[in-house]
Amino acid sequence: MRLRLWGAVGVLLTAATAACSTPATTSTGATTSAAATTEAPTRVAVPPPGVEARELSIPFDRYNFSTADISLLEGAEEILVRDCMRRRGMAWEVLPRSAAEDLEPPNRRRYGVVEPEVARLFGYHSPPDRPTVARRAAARDSRARRLSAEEQRAAYGEKDGCLEQARSHLEQGTPQVDEALFNRLISETFAQSQRDPRVVRVFRAWSACMREQGRQYADPLAAITDRRWMTDGPASQEEIRAARADVRCKERTGLVPAWAAVERRIQDDAVDAHPAAFRALRATKDQQLAAARAVLARG
């Protein structure tokens, strides 16, 4: 199968990124309506992603789809599904696009919480969606509720559904990629980085800093996956204090730049060891994004 990266390996699936998360937006396949796009659900005021999160990058980012890339692809899918549904005599309300500044940076929680303001407001919980992301999600949910059974089959049928046709259009002509290899390398390189002597040393320094503030954690992933924080409600004051201490200790010990530097070296080595596989991944990404831009330009 040709890999749809934005649906398969868009985010590193570690406990650090999965813990304490709030519901996120999904692709066209989850659906929604433009009629409801003028209003978004009432949300807590959420600050935009901080510079700490926006500037964090790793080599594999060049081969994977970012949240902004996914937004572009989904926008193109909306246009293609709309056109397909019209050909079948059905209406399709195109979802509003999310503003670029509201989208999640790809590595925002890769090393746990790194933004002081997020720690102050939400502790270890993921921040709620920013306004235009929330508006899109509300519109998608509204559309899903109003689709008839016939419209659902036309849009989402596995063999001839309009969404399947839209994705096939965006994938047309892209090379085959090794999904299993890429997923394995994502996991293995992240685990390898945690065993590197430089990262082990900075973990020890961070842990000592946390002990000074009454927190017993071996590393940042242990802190963010503390079961006490895994609640559906808002963060407790104790959680917020722990998260703020975590961020301060990361800053004091230089944990994030040190860990990122090690991970960049390890991922660069992985790319060098599998040149053909990564060329295919990059070509697939570039060609699909180019196809999506072409759809949106005429859309």
PDB file of C-alpha atoms in Angstrom:
ATOM      1  CA  MET A   1       0.000   0.000   0.000  1.00  0.00           C
ATOM      2  CA  ARG A   2       1.120   3.538  -0.658  1.00  0.00           C
ATOM      3  CA  LEU A   3       1.591   5.252   2.663  1.00  0.00           C
ATOM      4  CA  ARG A   4      -0.625   8.178   3.599  1.00  0.00           C
ATOM      5  CA  LEU A   5       1.812   9.692   6.033  1.00  0.00           C
ATOM      6  CA  TRP A   6      -0.602  12.177   7.511  1.00  0.00           C
ATOM      7  CA  GLY A   7      -2.892   9.340   8.539  1.00  0.00           C
ATOM      8  CA  ALA A   8      -0.293   6.828   9.638  1.00  0.00           C
ATOM      9  CA  VAL A   9       2.766   8.325  11.241  1.00  0.00           C
ATOM     10  CA  GLY A  10       2.044  12.016  11.618  1.00  0.00           C
ATOM     11  CA  VAL A  11       3.057  12.145  15.279  1.00  0.00           C
ATOM     12  CA  LEU A  12       5.561  10.232  17.354  1.00  0.00           C
ATOM     13  CA  LEU A  13       3.371   7.925  19.412  1.00  0.00           C
ATOM     14  CA  THR A  14       5.151   8.031  22.733  1.00  0.00           C
ATOM     15  CA  ALA A  15       3.560   8.245  26.126  1.00  0.00           C
ATOM     16  CA  ALA A  16       4.835  11.806  26.304  1.00  0.00           C
ATOM     17  CA  THR A  17       2.708  12.968  23.406  1.00  0.00           C
ATOM     18  CA  ALA A  18      -0.323  10.842  24.230  1.00  0.00           C
ATOM     19  CA  ALA A  19      -0.675  11.661  27.917  1.00  0.00           C
ATOM     20  CA  CYS A  20      -3.142  14.207  29.222  1.00  0.00           C
ATOM     21  CA  SER A  21      -4.380  15.092  25.757  1.00  0.00           C
ATOM     22  CA  THR A  22      -7.631  16.800  24.871  1.00  0.00           C
ATOM     23  CA  PRO A  23      -9.700  15.819  21.827  1.00  0.00           C
ATOM     24  CA  ALA A  24      -8.045  16.919  18.587  1.00  0.00           C
ATOM     25  CA  THR A  25      -9.380  17.713  15.194  1.00  0.00           C
ATOM     26  CA  THR A  26      -9.471  14.986  12.572  1.00  0.00           C
ATOM     27  CA  SER A  27      -9.421  14.863   8.800  1.00  0.00           C
ATOM     28  CA  THR A  28     -12.199  15.196   6.274  1.00  0.00           C
ATOM     29  CA  GLY A  29     -13.119  11.627   7.041  1.00  0.00           C
ATOM     30  CA  ALA A  30     -14.566  12.718  10.373  1.00  0.00           C
ATOM     31  CA  THR A  31     -16.743  15.366   8.677  1.00  0.00           C
ATOM     32  CA  THR A  32     -18.394  18.740   9.480  1.00  0.00           C
ATOM     33  CA  SER A  33     -20.468  21.665   8.098  1.00  0.00           C
ATOM     34  CA  ALA A  34     -19.681  25.145   6.910  1.00  0.00           C
ATOM     35  CA  ALA A  35     -23.125  26.293   7.996  1.00  0.00           C
ATOM     36  CA  ALA A  36     -21.926  26.070  11.576  1.00  0.00           C
ATOM     37  CA  THR A  37     -18.590  27.711  10.929  1.00  0.00           C
ATOM     38  CA  THR A  38     -19.518  31.172  12.133  1.00  0.00           C
ATOM     39  CA  GLU A  39     -19.515  30.069  15.767  1.00  0.00           C
ATOM     40  CA  ALA A  40     -17.056  27.987  17.736  1.00  0.00           C
ATOM     41  CA  PRO A  41     -17.614  26.291  21.087  1.00  0.00           C
ATOM     42  CA  THR A  42     -16.864  28.383  24.149  1.00  0.00           C
ATOM     43  CA  ARG A  43     -13.258  27.679  25.079  1.00  0.00           C
ATOM     44  CA  VAL A  44     -10.742  28.785  27.648  1.00  0.00           C
ATOM     45  CA  ALA A  45      -8.514  31.494  26.214  1.00  0.00           C
ATOM     46  CA  VAL A  46      -5.565  29.587  24.828  1.00  0.00           C
ATOM     47  CA  PRO A  47      -2.256  31.311  24.092  1.00  0.00           C
ATOM     48  CA  PRO A  48      -0.648  30.664  20.714  1.00  0.00           C
ATOM     49  CA  PRO A  49       2.146  28.076  20.701  1.00  0.00           C
ATOM     50  CA  GLY A  50       5.271  29.550  22.247  1.00  0.00           C
ATOM     51  CA  VAL A  51       8.617  30.051  20.582  1.00  0.00           C
ATOM     52  CA  GLU A  52      10.028  27.118  22.557  1.00  0.00           C
ATOM     53  CA  ALA A  53       7.654  24.734  20.797  1.00  0.00           C
ATOM     54  CA  ARG A  54       7.737  26.370  17.363  1.00  0.00           C
ATOM     55  CA  GLU A  55      11.516  26.293  17.052  1.00  0.00           C
ATOM     56  CA  LEU A  56      11.962  22.646  18.010  1.00  0.00           C
ATOM     57  CA  SER A  57      12.776  20.594  14.923  1.00  0.00           C
ATOM     58  CA  ILE A  58      14.329  17.230  14.075  1.00  0.00           C
ATOM     59  CA  PRO A  59      15.566  15.709  10.780  1.00  0.00           C
ATOM     60  CA  PHE A  60      12.586  13.393  10.341  1.00  0.00           C
ATOM     61  CA  ASP A  61      10.388  16.488  10.056  1.00  0.00           C
ATOM     62  CA  ARG A  62      11.645  16.842   6.479  1.00  0.00           C
ATOM     63  CA  TYR A  63      10.052  13.509   5.575  1.00  0.00           C
ATOM     64  CA  ASN A  64       6.848  13.625   7.579  1.00  0.00           C
ATOM     65  CA  PHE A  65       3.760  15.819   7.337  1.00  0.00           C
ATOM     66  CA  SER A  66       3.513  18.620   9.880  1.00  0.00           C
ATOM     67  CA  THR A  67       0.211  19.830  11.269  1.00  0.00           C
ATOM     68  CA  ALA A  68       0.342  22.665   8.727  1.00  0.00           C
ATOM     69  CA  ASP A  69       0.916  20.141   5.920  1.00  0.00           C
ATOM     70  CA  ILE A  70      -2.024  18.077   7.126  1.00  0.00           C
ATOM     71  CA  SER A  71      -4.188  21.196   7.123  1.00  0.00           C
ATOM     72  CA  LEU A  72      -3.168  21.841   3.514  1.00  0.00           C
ATOM     73  CA  LEU A  73      -3.934  18.265   2.461  1.00  0.00           C
ATOM     74  CA  GLU A  74      -7.283  18.264   4.210  1.00  0.00           C
ATOM     75  CA  GLY A  75      -8.190  21.564   2.586  1.00  0.00           C
ATOM     76  CA  ALA A  76      -7.519  20.039  -0.827  1.00  0.00           C
ATOM     77  CA  GLU A  77      -9.494  16.927   0.108  1.00  0.00           C
ATOM     78  CA  GLU A  78     -12.478  19.138   0.956  1.00  0.00           C
ATOM     79  CA  ILE A  79     -12.436  20.695  -2.525  1.00  0.00           C
ATOM     80  CA  LEU A  80     -12.087  17.331  -4.254  1.00  0.00           C
ATOM     81  CA  VAL A  81     -14.852  15.745  -2.179  1.00  0.00           C
ATOM     82  CA  ARG A  82     -17.115  18.718  -2.881  1.00  0.00           C
ATOM     83  CA  ASP A  83     -16.585  18.354  -6.637  1.00  0.00           C
ATOM     84  CA  CYS A  84     -17.126  14.590  -6.486  1.00  0.00           C
ATOM     85  CA  MET A  85     -20.318  14.955  -4.467  1.00  0.00           C
ATOM     86  CA  ARG A  86     -21.654  17.548  -6.908  1.00  0.00           C
ATOM     87  CA  ARG A  87     -21.092  15.122  -9.761  1.00  0.00           C
ATOM     88  CA  ARG A  88     -23.264  12.693  -7.827  1.00  0.00           C
ATOM     89  CA  GLY A  89     -25.978  15.306  -7.398  1.00  0.00           C
ATOM     90  CA  MET A  90     -25.260  15.986  -3.736  1.00  0.00           C
ATOM     91  CA  ALA A  91     -24.173  19.078  -1.851  1.00  0.00           C
ATOM     92  CA  TRP A  92     -21.037  19.245   0.260  1.00  0.00           C
ATOM     93  CA  GLU A  93     -20.254  22.108   2.621  1.00  0.00           C
ATOM     94  CA  VAL A  94     -16.528  22.780   2.646  1.00  0.00           C
ATOM     95  CA  LEU A  95     -14.962  23.173   6.066  1.00  0.00           C
ATOM     96  CA  PRO A  96     -13.246  26.442   6.989  1.00  0.00           C
ATOM     97  CA  ARG A  97      -9.457  26.336   7.055  1.00  0.00           C
ATOM     98  CA  SER A  98      -7.617  26.730  10.331  1.00  0.00           C
ATOM     99  CA  ALA A  99      -5.320  29.729  10.658  1.00  0.00           C
ATOM    100  CA  ALA A 100      -1.628  28.861  10.483  1.00  0.00           C
ATOM    101  CA  GLU A 101      -0.907  30.503  13.831  1.00  0.00           C
ATOM    102  CA  ASP A 102      -3.496  28.278  15.519  1.00  0.00           C
ATOM    103  CA  LEU A 103      -1.981  24.972  14.394  1.00  0.00           C
ATOM    104  CA  GLU A 104       0.082  22.791  16.703  1.00  0.00           C
ATOM    105  CA  PRO A 105       3.838  22.773  16.107  1.00  0.00           C
ATOM    106  CA  PRO A 106       4.877  19.212  15.168  1.00  0.00           C
ATOM    107  CA  ASN A 107       7.156  18.657  18.176  1.00  0.00           C
ATOM    108  CA  ARG A 108       5.311  20.671  20.795  1.00  0.00           C
ATOM    109  CA  ARG A 109       5.221  17.910  23.431  1.00  0.00           C
ATOM    110  CA  ARG A 110       8.049  15.736  22.167  1.00  0.00           C
ATOM    111  CA  TYR A 111      10.059  16.287  25.339  1.00  0.00           C
ATOM    112  CA  GLY A 112       7.098  16.956  27.589  1.00  0.00           C
ATOM    113  CA  VAL A 113       5.884  20.448  28.448  1.00  0.00           C
ATOM    114  CA  VAL A 114       8.368  23.123  27.363  1.00  0.00           C
ATOM    115  CA  GLU A 115       6.254  26.319  27.332  1.00  0.00           C
ATOM    116  CA  PRO A 116       6.047  28.263  30.630  1.00  0.00           C
ATOM    117  CA  GLU A 117       2.647  29.753  29.792  1.00  0.00           C
ATOM    118  CA  VAL A 118       1.157  26.372  28.895  1.00  0.00           C
ATOM    119  CA  ALA A 119       2.473  24.906  32.143  1.00  0.00           C
ATOM    120  CA  ARG A 120       0.996  27.845  34.090  1.00  0.00           C
ATOM    121  CA  LEU A 121      -2.450  27.519  32.526  1.00  0.00           C
ATOM    122  CA  PHE A 122      -2.846  23.807  31.816  1.00  0.00           C
ATOM    123  CA  GLY A 123      -0.178  21.917  33.733  1.00  0.00           C
ATOM    124  CA  TYR A 124       0.559  18.690  31.862  1.00  0.00           C
ATOM    125  CA  HIS A 125      -2.772  18.721  30.033  1.00  0.00           C
ATOM    126  CA  SER A 126      -2.688  19.576  26.343  1.00  0.00           C
ATOM    127  CA  PRO A 127      -4.089  23.046  25.672  1.00  0.00           C
ATOM    128  CA  PRO A 128      -7.552  23.154  24.081  1.00  0.00           C
ATOM    129  CA  ASP A 129      -7.777  23.949  20.398  1.00  0.00           C
ATOM    130  CA  ARG A 130      -7.066  27.479  19.295  1.00  0.00           C
ATOM    131  CA  PRO A 131     -10.085  29.427  17.890  1.00  0.00           C
ATOM    132  CA  THR A 132      -9.990  28.575  14.193  1.00  0.00           C
ATOM    133  CA  VAL A 133      -9.122  24.932  14.893  1.00  0.00           C
ATOM    134  CA  ALA A 134     -12.080  24.736  17.266  1.00  0.00           C
ATOM    135  CA  ARG A 135     -14.313  26.402  14.670  1.00  0.00           C
ATOM    136  CA  ARG A 136     -13.329  23.818  12.074  1.00  0.00           C
ATOM    137  CA  ALA A 137     -13.978  20.956  14.484  1.00  0.00           C
ATOM    138  CA  ALA A 138     -17.416  22.342  15.342  1.00  0.00           C
ATOM    139  CA  ALA A 139     -18.256  22.687  11.661  1.00  0.00           C
ATOM    140  CA  ARG A 140     -17.069  19.149  10.956  1.00  0.00           C
ATOM    141  CA  ASP A 141     -19.205  17.721  13.746  1.00  0.00           C
ATOM    142  CA  SER A 142     -22.244  19.665  12.599  1.00  0.00           C
ATOM    143  CA  ARG A 143     -21.876  18.393   9.042  1.00  0.00           C
ATOM    144  CA  ALA A 144     -21.470  14.830  10.250  1.00  0.00           C
ATOM    145  CA  ARG A 145     -24.758  15.014  12.149  1.00  0.00           C
ATOM    146  CA  ARG A 146     -26.651  16.289   9.118  1.00  0.00           C
ATOM    147  CA  LEU A 147     -25.375  13.869   6.478  1.00  0.00           C
ATOM    148  CA  SER A 148     -27.926  11.346   5.312  1.00  0.00           C
ATOM    149  CA  ALA A 149     -27.014   7.673   5.045  1.00  0.00           C
ATOM    150  CA  GLU A 150     -26.816   8.053   1.263  1.00  0.00           C
ATOM    151  CA  GLU A 151     -24.499  11.054   1.563  1.00  0.00           C
ATOM    152  CA  GLN A 152     -22.285   9.210   4.032  1.00  0.00           C
ATOM    153  CA  ARG A 153     -21.911   6.277   1.644  1.00  0.00           C
ATOM    154  CA  ALA A 154     -21.136   8.608  -1.251  1.00  0.00           C
ATOM    155  CA  ALA A 155     -18.537  10.513   0.755  1.00  0.00           C
ATOM    156  CA  TYR A 156     -16.906   7.737   2.760  1.00  0.00           C
ATOM    157  CA  GLY A 157     -17.490   4.479   0.925  1.00  0.00           C
ATOM    158  CA  GLU A 158     -14.343   2.377   1.126  1.00  0.00           C
ATOM    159  CA  LYS A 159     -14.200   1.448  -2.563  1.00  0.00           C
ATOM    160  CA  ASP A 160     -15.694   4.378  -4.439  1.00  0.00           C
ATOM    161  CA  GLY A 161     -16.262   7.058  -1.831  1.00  0.00           C
ATOM    162  CA  CYS A 162     -15.402  10.635  -2.709  1.00  0.00           C
ATOM    163  CA  LEU A 163     -12.852  10.893   0.110  1.00  0.00           C
ATOM    164  CA  GLU A 164     -11.052   7.796  -1.132  1.00  0.00           C
ATOM    165  CA  GLN A 165     -11.000   9.262  -4.636  1.00  0.00           C
ATOM    166  CA  ALA A 166      -9.687  12.562  -3.284  1.00  0.00           C
ATOM    167  CA  ARG A 167      -6.805  10.881  -1.492  1.00  0.00           C
ATOM    168  CA  SER A 168      -6.004   8.763  -4.528  1.00  0.00           C
ATOM    169  CA  HIS A 169      -5.834  11.956  -6.592  1.00  0.00           C
ATOM    170  CA  LEU A 170      -3.344  13.537  -4.186  1.00  0.00           C
ATOM    171  CA  GLU A 171      -1.248  10.351  -4.102  1.00  0.00           C
ATOM    172  CA  GLN A 172      -1.198   9.813  -7.841  1.00  0.00           C
ATOM    173  CA  GLY A 173       2.311   9.272  -9.180  1.00  0.00           C
ATOM    174  CA  THR A 174       4.020   9.256  -5.793  1.00  0.00           C
ATOM    175  CA  PRO A 175       6.595   6.536  -5.104  1.00  0.00           C
ATOM    176  CA  GLN A 176       6.033   3.582  -2.845  1.00  0.00           C
ATOM    177  CA  VAL A 177       7.337   4.160   0.666  1.00  0.00           C
ATOM    178  CA  ASP A 178       8.348   1.812   3.455  1.00  0.00           C
ATOM    179  CA  GLU A 179       5.833   2.679   6.159  1.00  0.00           C
ATOM    180  CA  ALA A 180       7.008  -0.051   8.536  1.00  0.00           C
ATOM    181  CA  LEU A 181      10.617   1.083   8.333  1.00  0.00           C
ATOM    182  CA  PHE A 182       9.778   4.706   8.978  1.00  0.00           C
ATOM    183  CA  ASN A 183       7.537   3.895  11.931  1.00  0.00           C
ATOM    184  CA  ARG A 184      10.223   1.636  13.371  1.00  0.00           C
ATOM    185  CA  LEU A 185      12.920   4.286  12.989  1.00  0.00           C
ATOM    186  CA  ILE A 186      10.729   6.931  14.600  1.00  0.00           C
ATOM    187  CA  SER A 187      10.379   4.741  17.682  1.00  0.00           C
ATOM    188  CA  GLU A 188      13.913   3.380  17.740  1.00  0.00           C
ATOM    189  CA  THR A 189      15.718   6.688  17.316  1.00  0.00           C
ATOM    190  CA  PHE A 190      13.656   8.301  20.061  1.00  0.00           C
ATOM    191  CA  ALA A 191      14.432   5.437  22.439  1.00  0.00           C
ATOM    192  CA  GLN A 192      18.099   5.497  21.436  1.00  0.00           C
ATOM    193  CA  SER A 193      18.345   9.212  22.193  1.00  0.00           C
ATOM    194  CA  GLN A 194      17.248   8.580  25.782  1.00  0.00           C
ATOM    195  CA  ARG A 195      20.142   6.148  26.298  1.00  0.00           C
ATOM    196  CA  ASP A 196      22.792   8.511  24.955  1.00  0.00           C
ATOM    197  CA  PRO A 197      25.317   9.486  27.686  1.00  0.00           C
ATOM    198  CA  ARG A 198      24.761  13.215  27.106  1.00  0.00           C
ATOM    199  CA  VAL A 199      21.005  12.841  27.523  1.00  0.00           C
ATOM    200  CA  VAL A 200      21.424  10.573  30.554  1.00  0.00           C
ATOM    201  CA  ARG A 201      23.556  13.283  32.192  1.00  0.00           C
ATOM    202  CA  VAL A 202      21.050  16.034  31.492  1.00  0.00           C
ATOM    203  CA  PHE A 203      18.229  13.816  32.767  1.00  0.00           C
ATOM    204  CA  ARG A 204      20.146  13.407  36.027  1.00  0.00           C
ATOM    205  CA  ALA A 205      20.636  17.155  36.301  1.00  0.00           C
ATOM    206  CA  TRP A 206      16.964  17.782  35.579  1.00  0.00           C
ATOM    207  CA  SER A 207      15.932  15.129  38.121  1.00  0.00           C
ATOM    208  CA  ALA A 208      18.156  16.717  40.780  1.00  0.00           C
ATOM    209  CA  CYS A 209      16.588  20.094  40.034  1.00  0.00           C
ATOM    210  CA  MET A 210      13.128  18.598  40.425  1.00  0.00           C
ATOM    211  CA  ARG A 211      14.095  16.972  43.762  1.00  0.00           C
ATOM    212  CA  GLU A 212      15.088  20.393  45.053  1.00  0.00           C
ATOM    213  CA  GLN A 213      11.465  21.371  44.471  1.00  0.00           C
ATOM    214  CA  GLY A 214      10.031  18.264  46.090  1.00  0.00           C
ATOM    215  CA  ARG A 215       9.420  16.278  42.872  1.00  0.00           C
ATOM    216  CA  GLN A 216      10.688  12.733  42.405  1.00  0.00           C
ATOM    217  CA  TYR A 217      10.988  11.938  38.693  1.00  0.00           C
ATOM    218  CA  ALA A 218      13.770  10.207  36.788  1.00  0.00           C
ATOM    219  CA  ASP A 219      13.109  12.062  33.533  1.00  0.00           C
ATOM    220  CA  PRO A 220      10.552  14.384  31.870  1.00  0.00           C
ATOM    221  CA  LEU A 221       8.556  11.510  30.384  1.00  0.00           C
ATOM    222  CA  ALA A 222       7.981  10.103  33.864  1.00  0.00           C
ATOM    223  CA  ALA A 223       6.669  13.484  34.965  1.00  0.00           C
ATOM    224  CA  ILE A 224       4.205  13.980  32.135  1.00  0.00           C
ATOM    225  CA  THR A 225       2.886  10.415  32.399  1.00  0.00           C
ATOM    226  CA  ASP A 226       2.285  10.573  36.150  1.00  0.00           C
ATOM    227  CA  ARG A 227      -1.141   8.955  36.546  1.00  0.00           C
ATOM    228  CA  ARG A 228      -2.222  11.724  38.902  1.00  0.00           C
ATOM    229  CA  TRP A 229      -2.369  14.100  35.949  1.00  0.00           C
ATOM    230  CA  MET A 230      -4.408  11.799  33.683  1.00  0.00           C
ATOM    231  CA  THR A 231      -7.801  13.355  34.339  1.00  0.00           C
ATOM    232  CA  ASP A 232     -10.587  14.576  32.093  1.00  0.00           C
ATOM    233  CA  GLY A 233     -11.074  17.797  34.021  1.00  0.00           C
ATOM    234  CA  PRO A 234      -8.806  20.831  34.260  1.00  0.00           C
ATOM    235  CA  ALA A 235      -5.361  20.563  35.785  1.00  0.00           C
ATOM    236  CA  SER A 236      -5.132  20.694  39.561  1.00  0.00           C
ATOM    237  CA  GLN A 237      -2.988  23.290  41.275  1.00  0.00           C
ATOM    238  CA  GLU A 238      -0.573  20.510  42.267  1.00  0.00           C
ATOM    239  CA  GLU A 239      -0.238  19.472  38.618  1.00  0.00           C
ATOM    240  CA  ILE A 240       0.349  23.067  37.551  1.00  0.00           C
ATOM    241  CA  ARG A 241       3.051  23.508  40.189  1.00  0.00           C
ATOM    242  CA  ALA A 242       4.751  20.310  39.024  1.00  0.00           C
ATOM    243  CA  ALA A 243       4.593  21.325  35.355  1.00  0.00           C
ATOM    244  CA  ARG A 244       5.986  24.797  36.068  1.00  0.00           C
ATOM    245  CA  ALA A 245       8.839  23.253  38.060  1.00  0.00           C
ATOM    246  CA  ASP A 246       9.444  20.859  35.160  1.00  0.00           C
ATOM    247  CA  VAL A 247       9.758  23.707  32.653  1.00  0.00           C
ATOM    248  CA  ARG A 248      12.029  25.713  34.972  1.00  0.00           C
ATOM    249  CA  CYS A 249      14.309  22.703  35.426  1.00  0.00           C
ATOM    250  CA  LYS A 250      14.433  22.113  31.678  1.00  0.00           C
ATOM    251  CA  GLU A 251      15.519  25.713  31.208  1.00  0.00           C
ATOM    252  CA  ARG A 252      18.074  25.589  34.026  1.00  0.00           C
ATOM    253  CA  THR A 253      19.713  22.378  32.792  1.00  0.00           C
ATOM    254  CA  GLY A 254      19.459  23.067  29.049  1.00  0.00           C
ATOM    255  CA  LEU A 255      17.621  19.772  28.659  1.00  0.00           C
ATOM    256  CA  VAL A 256      15.679  20.510  25.487  1.00  0.00           C
ATOM    257  CA  PRO A 257      18.571  21.746  23.309  1.00  0.00           C
ATOM    258  CA  ALA A 258      20.813  18.957  24.602  1.00  0.00           C
ATOM    259  CA  TRP A 259      18.259  16.215  23.925  1.00  0.00           C
ATOM    260  CA  ALA A 260      17.322  17.675  20.548  1.00  0.00           C
ATOM    261  CA  ALA A 261      20.978  17.850  19.458  1.00  0.00           C
ATOM    262  CA  VAL A 262      21.454  14.170  20.270  1.00  0.00           C
ATOM    263  CA  GLU A 263      18.267  13.179  18.521  1.00  0.00           C
ATOM    264  CA  ARG A 264      19.219  15.185  15.425  1.00  0.00           C
ATOM    265  CA  ARG A 265      22.536  13.333  15.213  1.00  0.00           C
ATOM    266  CA  ILE A 266      20.854   9.941  15.616  1.00  0.00           C
ATOM    267  CA  GLN A 267      18.172  10.721  13.040  1.00  0.00           C
ATOM    268  CA  ASP A 268      20.729  12.064  10.563  1.00  0.00           C
ATOM    269  CA  ASP A 269      22.572   8.755  10.887  1.00  0.00           C
ATOM    270  CA  ALA A 270      19.316   6.871  10.260  1.00  0.00           C
ATOM    271  CA  VAL A 271      18.667   8.913   7.100  1.00  0.00           C
ATOM    272  CA  ASP A 272      22.201   8.218   5.874  1.00  0.00           C
ATOM    273  CA  ALA A 273      21.727   4.499   6.523  1.00  0.00           C
ATOM    274  CA  HIS A 274      18.521   4.308   4.424  1.00  0.00           C
ATOM    275  CA  PRO A 275      18.969   6.827   1.598  1.00  0.00           C
ATOM    276  CA  ALA A 276      16.531   5.272  -0.878  1.00  0.00           C
ATOM    277  CA  ALA A 277      13.757   4.926   1.698  1.00  0.00           C
ATOM    278  CA  PHE A 278      14.075   8.536   2.781  1.00  0.00           C
ATOM    279  CA  ARG A 279      14.256   9.826  -0.785  1.00  0.00           C
ATOM    280  CA  ALA A 280      10.931   8.082  -1.417  1.00  0.00           C
ATOM    281  CA  LEU A 281       9.440   9.567   1.743  1.00  0.00           C
ATOM    282  CA  ARG A 282      10.528  13.077   0.770  1.00  0.00           C
ATOM    283  CA  ALA A 283       9.267  12.676  -2.795  1.00  0.00           C
ATOM    284  CA  THR A 284       5.911  11.399  -1.548  1.00  0.00           C
ATOM    285  CA  LYS A 285       5.567  14.345   0.793  1.00  0.00           C
ATOM    286  CA  ASP A 286       6.610  16.966  -1.757  1.00  0.00           C
ATOM    287  CA  GLN A 287       4.434  15.581  -4.545  1.00  0.00           C
ATOM    288  CA  GLN A 288       1.332  15.280  -2.400  1.00  0.00           C
ATOM    289  CA  LEU A 289       1.736  18.808  -1.076  1.00  0.00           C
ATOM    290  CA  ALA A 290       2.241  20.119  -4.611  1.00  0.00           C
ATOM    291  CA  ALA A 291      -0.915  18.319  -5.740  1.00  0.00           C
ATOM    292  CA  ALA A 292      -2.828  19.794  -2.794  1.00  0.00           C
ATOM    293  CA  ARG A 293      -1.648  23.324  -3.598  1.00  0.00           C
ATOM    294  CA  ALA A 294      -2.764  22.888  -7.183  1.00  0.00           C
ATOM    295  CA  VAL A 295      -6.231  21.826  -6.040  1.00  0.00           C
ATOM    296  CA  LEU A 296      -6.526  24.753  -3.667  1.00  0.00           C
ATOM    297  CA  ALA A 297      -5.307  27.207  -6.310  1.00  0.00           C
ATOM    298  CA  ARG A 298      -8.210  26.292  -8.582  1.00  0.00           C
ATOM    299  CA  GLY A 299     -10.598  25.472  -5.727  1.00  0.00           C
TER     300      GLY A 299
END
